CSV table of C-alpha atoms in Angstrom, one decimal:
chain,number,residue,atom,x,y,z
A,615,MET,CA,-8.8,-20.6,12.7
A,616,ALA,CA,-10.7,-17.9,10.7
A,617,THR,CA,-12.8,-15.6,12.8
A,618,ASN,CA,-16.1,-14.0,12.1
A,619,HIS,CA,-16.5,-10.4,13.5
A,620,LYS,CA,-20.0,-8.9,13.7
A,621,THR,CA,-20.9,-5.1,14.0
A,622,ARG,CA,-23.8,-2.8,13.3
A,623,MET,CA,-21.5,-0.8,11.1
A,624,LEU,CA,-18.6,-2.2,9.1
A,625,ILE,CA,-16.2,0.4,7.7
A,626,ILE,CA,-13.6,-0.6,5.0
A,627,GLY,CA,-10.8,2.0,4.8
A,628,SER,CA,-9.1,4.2,7.6
A,629,GLY,CA,-8.5,7.5,6.1
A,630,PRO,CA,-10.2,10.7,7.2
A,631,ALA,CA,-13.6,9.4,5.8
A,632,GLY,CA,-13.4,6.1,7.5
A,633,LEU,CA,-12.3,7.3,10.9
A,634,SER,CA,-14.7,10.3,10.9
A,635,ALA,CA,-17.6,7.6,10.1
A,636,ALA,CA,-16.1,5.5,13.0
A,637,ILE,CA,-16.2,8.3,15.4
A,638,TYR,CA,-19.8,9.2,14.7
A,639,GLY,CA,-20.9,5.7,14.6
A,640,ALA,CA,-19.2,4.8,17.8
A,641,ARG,CA,-20.8,7.8,19.5
A,642,ALA,CA,-24.2,6.5,18.3
A,643,GLY,CA,-23.6,3.1,20.0
A,644,MET,CA,-23.1,1.2,16.7
A,645,GLU,CA,-19.7,-0.3,17.7
A,646,PRO,CA,-18.1,0.0,14.4
A,647,ILE,CA,-15.3,-2.1,13.0
A,648,VAL,CA,-12.7,-0.4,10.8
A,649,VAL,CA,-10.7,-2.6,8.4
A,650,GLN,CA,-7.6,-0.6,7.8
A,651,GLY,CA,-6.3,-2.2,4.4
A,652,LEU,CA,-3.1,-1.9,2.8
A,653,GLN,CA,-2.4,1.8,3.7
A,654,PRO,CA,-3.8,2.4,7.3
A,655,GLY,CA,-4.5,6.1,7.7
A,656,GLY,CA,-4.9,6.7,3.9
A,657,GLN,CA,-3.0,9.0,1.8
A,658,LEU,CA,-2.4,11.7,4.6
A,659,THR,CA,0.2,9.1,6.1
A,660,ILE,CA,2.4,9.8,3.1
A,661,THR,CA,1.7,13.6,3.3
A,662,THR,CA,4.2,15.8,5.4
A,663,ASP,CA,3.0,19.3,5.9
A,664,VAL,CA,-0.7,19.8,6.4
A,665,GLU,CA,-1.9,23.5,6.5
A,666,ASN,CA,-5.4,23.5,5.3
A,667,TYR,CA,-7.1,21.1,8.0
A,668,PRO,CA,-9.2,23.3,10.3
A,669,GLY,CA,-8.5,23.6,13.9
A,670,PHE,CA,-4.6,23.8,13.9
A,671,ARG,CA,-2.8,27.2,13.8
A,672,GLU,CA,0.5,25.9,12.9
A,673,VAL,CA,1.5,23.4,10.2
A,674,ILE,CA,0.9,19.8,11.2
A,675,GLN,CA,2.0,16.5,9.9
A,676,GLY,CA,-0.3,14.1,8.0
A,677,PRO,CA,0.8,11.0,9.7
A,678,TRP,CA,0.3,12.7,13.2
A,679,LEU,CA,-3.2,13.9,12.2
A,680,MET,CA,-4.2,10.3,11.3
A,681,GLN,CA,-2.8,8.8,14.4
A,682,GLU,CA,-4.9,11.4,16.5
A,683,MET,CA,-8.1,10.5,14.5
A,684,GLN,CA,-7.5,6.8,15.0
A,685,ALA,CA,-6.9,7.3,18.7
A,686,GLN,CA,-10.1,9.4,18.9
A,687,ALA,CA,-12.1,6.6,17.1
A,688,GLU,CA,-10.8,4.0,19.4
A,689,HIS,CA,-11.5,6.1,22.5
A,690,VAL,CA,-15.1,6.4,21.6
A,691,GLY,CA,-15.3,2.6,21.0
A,692,THR,CA,-14.3,1.7,17.5
A,693,ARG,CA,-12.5,-1.7,16.8
A,694,MET,CA,-9.5,-1.3,14.4
A,695,MET,CA,-8.7,-4.5,12.5
A,696,TRP,CA,-5.4,-5.0,10.7
A,697,ASP,CA,-6.5,-6.8,7.7
A,698,THR,CA,-7.1,-6.4,3.9
A,699,ILE,CA,-10.3,-7.1,2.3
A,700,THR,CA,-10.2,-9.5,-0.7
A,701,ASP,CA,-14.0,-10.0,-1.3
A,702,VAL,CA,-17.4,-8.6,-0.3
A,703,ASP,CA,-20.9,-10.1,-0.5
A,704,LEU,CA,-23.6,-7.4,-0.6
A,705,SER,CA,-26.4,-9.7,-1.3
A,706,GLY,CA,-27.8,-9.0,2.4
A,707,PRO,CA,-29.5,-9.0,4.6
A,708,THR,CA,-26.2,-8.3,6.2
A,709,PHE,CA,-23.0,-7.4,4.4
A,710,VAL,CA,-20.0,-9.6,4.5
A,711,ALA,CA,-16.3,-8.8,3.8
A,712,THR,CA,-13.6,-11.4,3.8
A,713,GLY,CA,-10.0,-10.6,4.7
A,714,ASP,CA,-6.9,-12.1,3.0
A,715,GLY,CA,-6.3,-14.3,6.1
A,716,GLY,CA,-9.8,-15.8,5.9
A,717,ASP,CA,-11.5,-13.8,8.6
A,718,THR,CA,-14.9,-12.5,7.8
A,719,TYR,CA,-16.5,-9.1,8.8
A,720,GLU,CA,-20.3,-8.9,9.0
A,721,GLY,CA,-22.0,-5.6,9.2
A,722,ASP,CA,-25.7,-4.6,9.3
A,723,THR,CA,-24.4,-1.5,7.4
A,724,LEU,CA,-21.4,-1.0,5.3
A,725,VAL,CA,-19.4,2.3,4.7
A,726,ILE,CA,-16.9,2.1,1.9
A,727,CYS,CA,-13.9,4.5,2.4
A,728,THR,CA,-11.2,2.9,0.2
A,729,GLY,CA,-10.1,6.1,-1.2
A,730,ALA,CA,-8.4,6.8,-4.5
A,731,GLN,CA,-4.6,6.8,-5.5
A,732,ALA,CA,-3.0,9.6,-7.6
A,733,LYS,CA,-1.5,8.2,-10.9
A,734,TRP,CA,2.3,8.7,-11.0
A,735,LEU,CA,4.5,8.9,-14.0
A,736,GLY,CA,7.0,6.2,-12.7
A,737,VAL,CA,10.1,8.0,-13.6
A,738,PRO,CA,13.3,8.2,-11.5
A,739,GLY,CA,13.2,10.9,-8.7
A,740,GLU,CA,9.5,11.0,-8.6
A,741,GLN,CA,9.1,9.0,-5.3
A,742,GLU,CA,12.4,10.2,-3.9
A,743,LEU,CA,11.4,13.9,-4.2
A,744,SER,CA,7.8,13.4,-3.2
A,745,GLY,CA,7.3,16.1,-0.6
A,746,LYS,CA,10.5,17.7,-1.6
A,747,GLY,CA,9.2,19.5,-4.7
A,748,VAL,CA,7.3,16.8,-6.3
A,749,SER,CA,3.4,16.6,-5.5
A,750,ALA,CA,0.2,15.2,-6.8
A,751,CYS,CA,-2.1,17.7,-5.4
A,752,ALA,CA,-1.9,21.6,-6.1
A,753,THR,CA,-4.8,22.3,-3.9
A,754,CYS,CA,-2.9,20.6,-1.0
A,755,ASP,CA,0.6,21.8,-1.7
A,756,GLY,CA,0.4,24.9,-3.8
A,757,PHE,CA,0.5,27.2,-0.9
A,758,PHE,CA,4.1,26.2,-0.2
A,759,TYR,CA,5.3,27.6,-3.5
A,760,ARG,CA,4.2,31.1,-3.3
A,761,GLY,CA,6.3,33.2,-5.6
A,762,LYS,CA,8.2,30.3,-7.0
A,763,LYS,CA,8.5,28.6,-10.4
A,764,VAL,CA,6.2,25.6,-10.7
A,765,VAL,CA,5.2,23.0,-13.4
A,766,VAL,CA,2.2,21.0,-13.9
A,767,ILE,CA,2.5,17.6,-15.9
A,768,GLY,CA,-0.6,16.4,-17.8
A,769,GLY,CA,-3.1,17.5,-20.6
A,770,GLY,CA,-6.7,16.7,-19.2
A,771,ASN,CA,-9.0,18.7,-17.0
A,772,THR,CA,-7.2,17.9,-13.7
A,773,ALA,CA,-3.9,19.4,-15.2
A,774,VAL,CA,-5.4,22.5,-16.5
A,775,GLU,CA,-7.4,23.1,-13.2
A,776,GLU,CA,-4.3,22.7,-11.2
A,777,ALA,CA,-2.2,25.0,-13.4
A,778,LEU,CA,-5.0,27.7,-13.1
A,779,TYR,CA,-5.2,27.1,-9.2
A,780,LEU,CA,-1.5,27.6,-9.0
A,781,THR,CA,-1.7,31.0,-10.4
A,782,ASN,CA,-3.2,32.1,-7.2
A,783,HIS,CA,0.3,31.5,-5.6
A,784,SER,CA,2.7,31.8,-8.6
A,785,ASP,CA,3.2,34.1,-11.5
A,786,ASN,CA,5.4,31.5,-13.2
A,787,VAL,CA,3.4,28.3,-14.0
A,788,THR,CA,4.2,26.0,-16.9
A,789,LEU,CA,2.0,23.2,-18.2
A,790,ILE,CA,4.0,20.3,-19.6
A,791,HIS,CA,2.2,18.1,-22.0
A,792,ARG,CA,3.5,15.3,-24.2
A,793,ARG,CA,1.3,16.0,-27.2
A,794,ASP,CA,0.5,19.1,-29.2
A,795,SER,CA,-3.0,19.6,-27.9
A,796,LEU,CA,-4.8,19.3,-24.6
A,797,ARG,CA,-7.6,16.8,-23.8
A,798,SER,CA,-9.3,19.2,-21.4
A,799,GLU,CA,-12.7,20.8,-21.9
A,800,LYS,CA,-12.7,23.7,-24.3
A,801,ILE,CA,-13.8,26.3,-21.6
A,802,LEU,CA,-10.7,25.3,-19.5
A,803,GLN,CA,-8.5,25.6,-22.4
A,804,ASP,CA,-9.8,29.1,-23.1
A,805,ARG,CA,-9.2,30.1,-19.5
A,806,LEU,CA,-5.7,28.6,-19.6
A,807,GLU,CA,-4.9,30.6,-22.9
A,808,ALA,CA,-6.2,33.8,-21.5
A,809,ASN,CA,-4.1,33.6,-18.3
A,810,PRO,CA,-0.8,35.5,-18.7
A,811,LYS,CA,0.9,33.7,-15.7
A,812,VAL,CA,0.6,30.2,-17.5
A,813,SER,CA,2.8,29.0,-20.4
A,814,VAL,CA,2.6,25.6,-22.1
A,815,LEU,CA,5.5,23.3,-23.2
A,816,TRP,CA,4.2,21.1,-26.0
A,817,ASN,CA,5.5,17.8,-27.1
A,818,LYS,CA,7.6,17.3,-23.9
A,819,LYS,CA,7.9,13.9,-22.0
A,820,VAL,CA,9.2,13.9,-18.5
A,821,ASP,CA,12.2,11.4,-18.1
A,822,GLN,CA,13.4,12.3,-14.6
A,823,PHE,CA,13.0,14.6,-11.6
A,824,LEU,CA,16.4,16.0,-10.7
A,825,ALA,CA,17.5,17.0,-7.2
A,826,GLY,CA,19.7,20.0,-6.2
A,827,ASP,CA,22.4,20.0,-3.5
A,828,ASN,CA,19.7,20.6,-0.7
A,829,GLY,CA,17.9,17.5,-1.6
A,830,GLU,CA,15.0,19.4,-3.0
A,831,LEU,CA,13.7,19.5,-6.6
A,832,ARG,CA,15.9,21.5,-8.9
A,833,ALA,CA,14.8,20.6,-12.4
A,834,LEU,CA,13.1,18.2,-14.6
A,835,ALA,CA,14.7,16.2,-17.5
A,836,LEU,CA,12.6,16.4,-20.7
A,837,THR,CA,12.6,14.7,-24.1
A,838,ASP,CA,11.0,16.5,-27.0
A,839,THR,CA,8.7,13.8,-28.4
A,840,VAL,CA,9.0,15.3,-31.9
A,841,SER,CA,12.7,16.1,-32.3
A,842,GLY,CA,14.2,13.6,-29.6
A,843,ASP,CA,16.0,16.5,-28.1
A,844,ALA,CA,16.8,16.3,-24.4
A,845,ILE,CA,16.6,19.4,-22.2
A,846,GLU,CA,16.5,20.4,-18.5
A,847,PHE,CA,13.7,22.7,-17.3
A,848,GLU,CA,14.4,24.2,-13.8
A,849,ALA,CA,11.5,24.5,-11.3
A,850,ASP,CA,11.0,24.7,-7.7
A,851,GLY,CA,7.8,22.6,-7.6
A,852,ALA,CA,6.4,20.0,-9.9
A,853,PHE,CA,2.7,18.8,-9.7
A,854,VAL,CA,1.8,15.4,-11.5
A,855,ALA,CA,-1.7,15.7,-12.7
A,856,ILE,CA,-2.5,12.7,-14.8
A,857,GLY,CA,-5.5,11.5,-12.9
A,858,HIS,CA,-6.5,9.3,-9.9
A,859,ALA,CA,-7.6,5.6,-9.7
A,860,PRO,CA,-10.3,4.9,-7.3
A,861,ALA,CA,-9.8,1.8,-5.1
A,862,THR,CA,-13.1,0.2,-6.2
A,863,GLU,CA,-11.9,-3.2,-7.8
A,864,LEU,CA,-13.8,-5.1,-4.9
A,865,PHE,CA,-17.1,-3.6,-6.0
A,866,LYS,CA,-17.2,-4.0,-9.7
A,867,GLY,CA,-20.3,-5.8,-10.7
A,868,LYS,CA,-21.7,-5.2,-7.3
A,869,LEU,CA,-22.2,-1.3,-7.1
A,870,ALA,CA,-22.9,1.3,-9.7
A,871,MET,CA,-19.9,3.1,-10.7
A,872,ASP,CA,-19.1,5.8,-13.3
A,873,ASP,CA,-17.0,5.1,-16.4
A,874,THR,CA,-13.7,6.0,-14.5
A,875,GLY,CA,-14.5,3.6,-11.5
A,876,TYR,CA,-15.6,6.0,-8.9
A,877,LEU,CA,-18.7,4.7,-7.0
A,878,LEU,CA,-21.9,6.5,-7.7
A,879,VAL,CA,-24.0,7.9,-4.8
A,880,THR,CA,-27.2,9.8,-4.7
A,881,PRO,CA,-26.2,13.5,-5.2
A,882,GLY,CA,-25.7,15.2,-1.7
A,883,THR,CA,-25.7,11.9,0.2
A,884,PRO,CA,-23.3,9.0,0.6
A,885,LYS,CA,-26.1,6.4,-0.4
A,886,THR,CA,-25.0,4.0,-3.2
A,887,ASP,CA,-27.5,2.0,-5.2
A,888,VAL,CA,-27.6,-0.8,-2.6
A,889,ALA,CA,-29.8,0.1,0.6
A,890,GLY,CA,-27.4,0.0,3.7
A,891,VAL,CA,-24.3,0.5,1.7
A,892,PHE,CA,-22.6,3.9,1.9
A,893,ALA,CA,-19.6,5.5,0.3
A,894,ALA,CA,-17.6,8.4,1.7
A,895,GLY,CA,-14.4,10.2,0.6
A,896,ASP,CA,-12.2,10.0,-2.5
A,897,VAL,CA,-13.8,6.6,-3.6
A,898,CYS,CA,-16.8,8.5,-4.8
A,899,ASP,CA,-15.3,12.2,-5.0
A,900,HIS,CA,-13.3,12.9,-8.1
A,901,THR,CA,-13.8,16.7,-7.7
A,902,TYR,CA,-12.5,17.9,-4.3
A,903,ARG,CA,-10.4,15.0,-2.9
A,904,GLN,CA,-9.5,16.9,0.3
A,905,ALA,CA,-9.1,15.5,3.9
A,906,ILE,CA,-11.9,17.9,5.2
A,907,THR,CA,-14.4,16.9,2.4
A,908,ALA,CA,-13.7,13.1,3.0
A,909,ALA,CA,-14.1,13.6,6.8
A,910,GLY,CA,-17.5,15.5,6.1
A,911,MET,CA,-18.7,12.6,3.9
A,912,GLY,CA,-17.7,10.0,6.6
A,913,CYS,CA,-19.9,11.9,9.1
A,914,GLN,CA,-22.8,11.9,6.5
A,915,ALA,CA,-22.3,8.2,6.0
A,916,ALA,CA,-22.5,7.4,9.7
A,917,LEU,CA,-25.6,9.4,10.3
A,918,ASP,CA,-27.3,7.9,7.3
A,919,ALA,CA,-26.3,4.4,8.5
A,920,GLU,CA,-27.8,5.0,11.9
A,921,ARG,CA,-31.0,6.3,10.3
A,922,TYR,CA,-31.1,3.4,7.9
A,923,LEU,CA,-31.0,0.9,10.9
A,924,ALA,CA,-33.4,2.9,12.9
A,925,GLU,CA,-35.9,2.9,10.1
A,926,LYS,CA,-35.3,-0.9,9.5
A,927,GLU,CA,-35.8,-1.9,13.1
A,928,PHE,CA,-38.9,0.3,13.3
A,929,ALA,CA,-40.4,-1.3,10.3
A,930,ASN,CA,-39.6,-4.8,11.6
A,931,MET,CA,-41.2,-4.0,15.0
A,932,THR,CA,-44.3,-2.6,13.3
A,933,GLU,CA,-44.5,-5.7,11.3
A,934,THR,CA,-44.2,-7.9,14.4
A,935,VAL,CA,-46.9,-5.9,16.2
A,936,GLN,CA,-49.3,-6.1,13.3
A,937,GLY,CA,-48.6,-9.7,12.7
């Protein structure tokens, strides 16, 4: 039989944002429920070496970090639920989420931490070499390619920004684009053209990522989109930068979004356009997309959720006394 679970703070998503919100919410006595979703722990569970999360002198593993975050959240009183949300009702006064097995989760506040997924090319070798030379985040992994030959695939703002960022670590950065002009903003293109560490391969399509004898990335198989010629381009690291897709399908028509599907929040806060509903992490952040920024936003969401309930309860109490 389907079960109804009630809480003062319902959290959808269990990456750094969701678990940080849970830790703060639990310590505030809100007895949060975290519904973990299809990828418990978020994108860090498919990330190997993590070197930029504060507090750890040595390189740590992404899955281990998320296990520790979850254990901490549970230790202070969070309930973890293994379920996937298929529908939400934000009409209030409480917010209700329905799982794919029929269970319902009812929260006085709702914190959305469903994240975003990097878009991939879908070519052979891409997933097999993920973490072994192929990445979708230069800010996360560029440090591991200091002094090495790297490529960035894409032609928009993200690709140009990642190529420029990688020049902090490498003097040999190549941007590979399937067309003969970039889609990025003019100012970014000017910076790219002015940087001697970056070159551009125009009209090239990536067909395959090729591994060397050591199991790491060796080269990319490319096709010239004009001539049809096939070439191999050697590289130590390849960064796919063709955008991200926020996991917001559940909230279409229910919460305000930008034209790319990211949830809109009041600047500097996790507040959505529905009172009592908050968003944190990559689901509303198309700029930074880091574990530490997601965790900070999760903290903000929990603190604002607590204040929202306190103000609501005070208003109800005042109304009762006056009545």
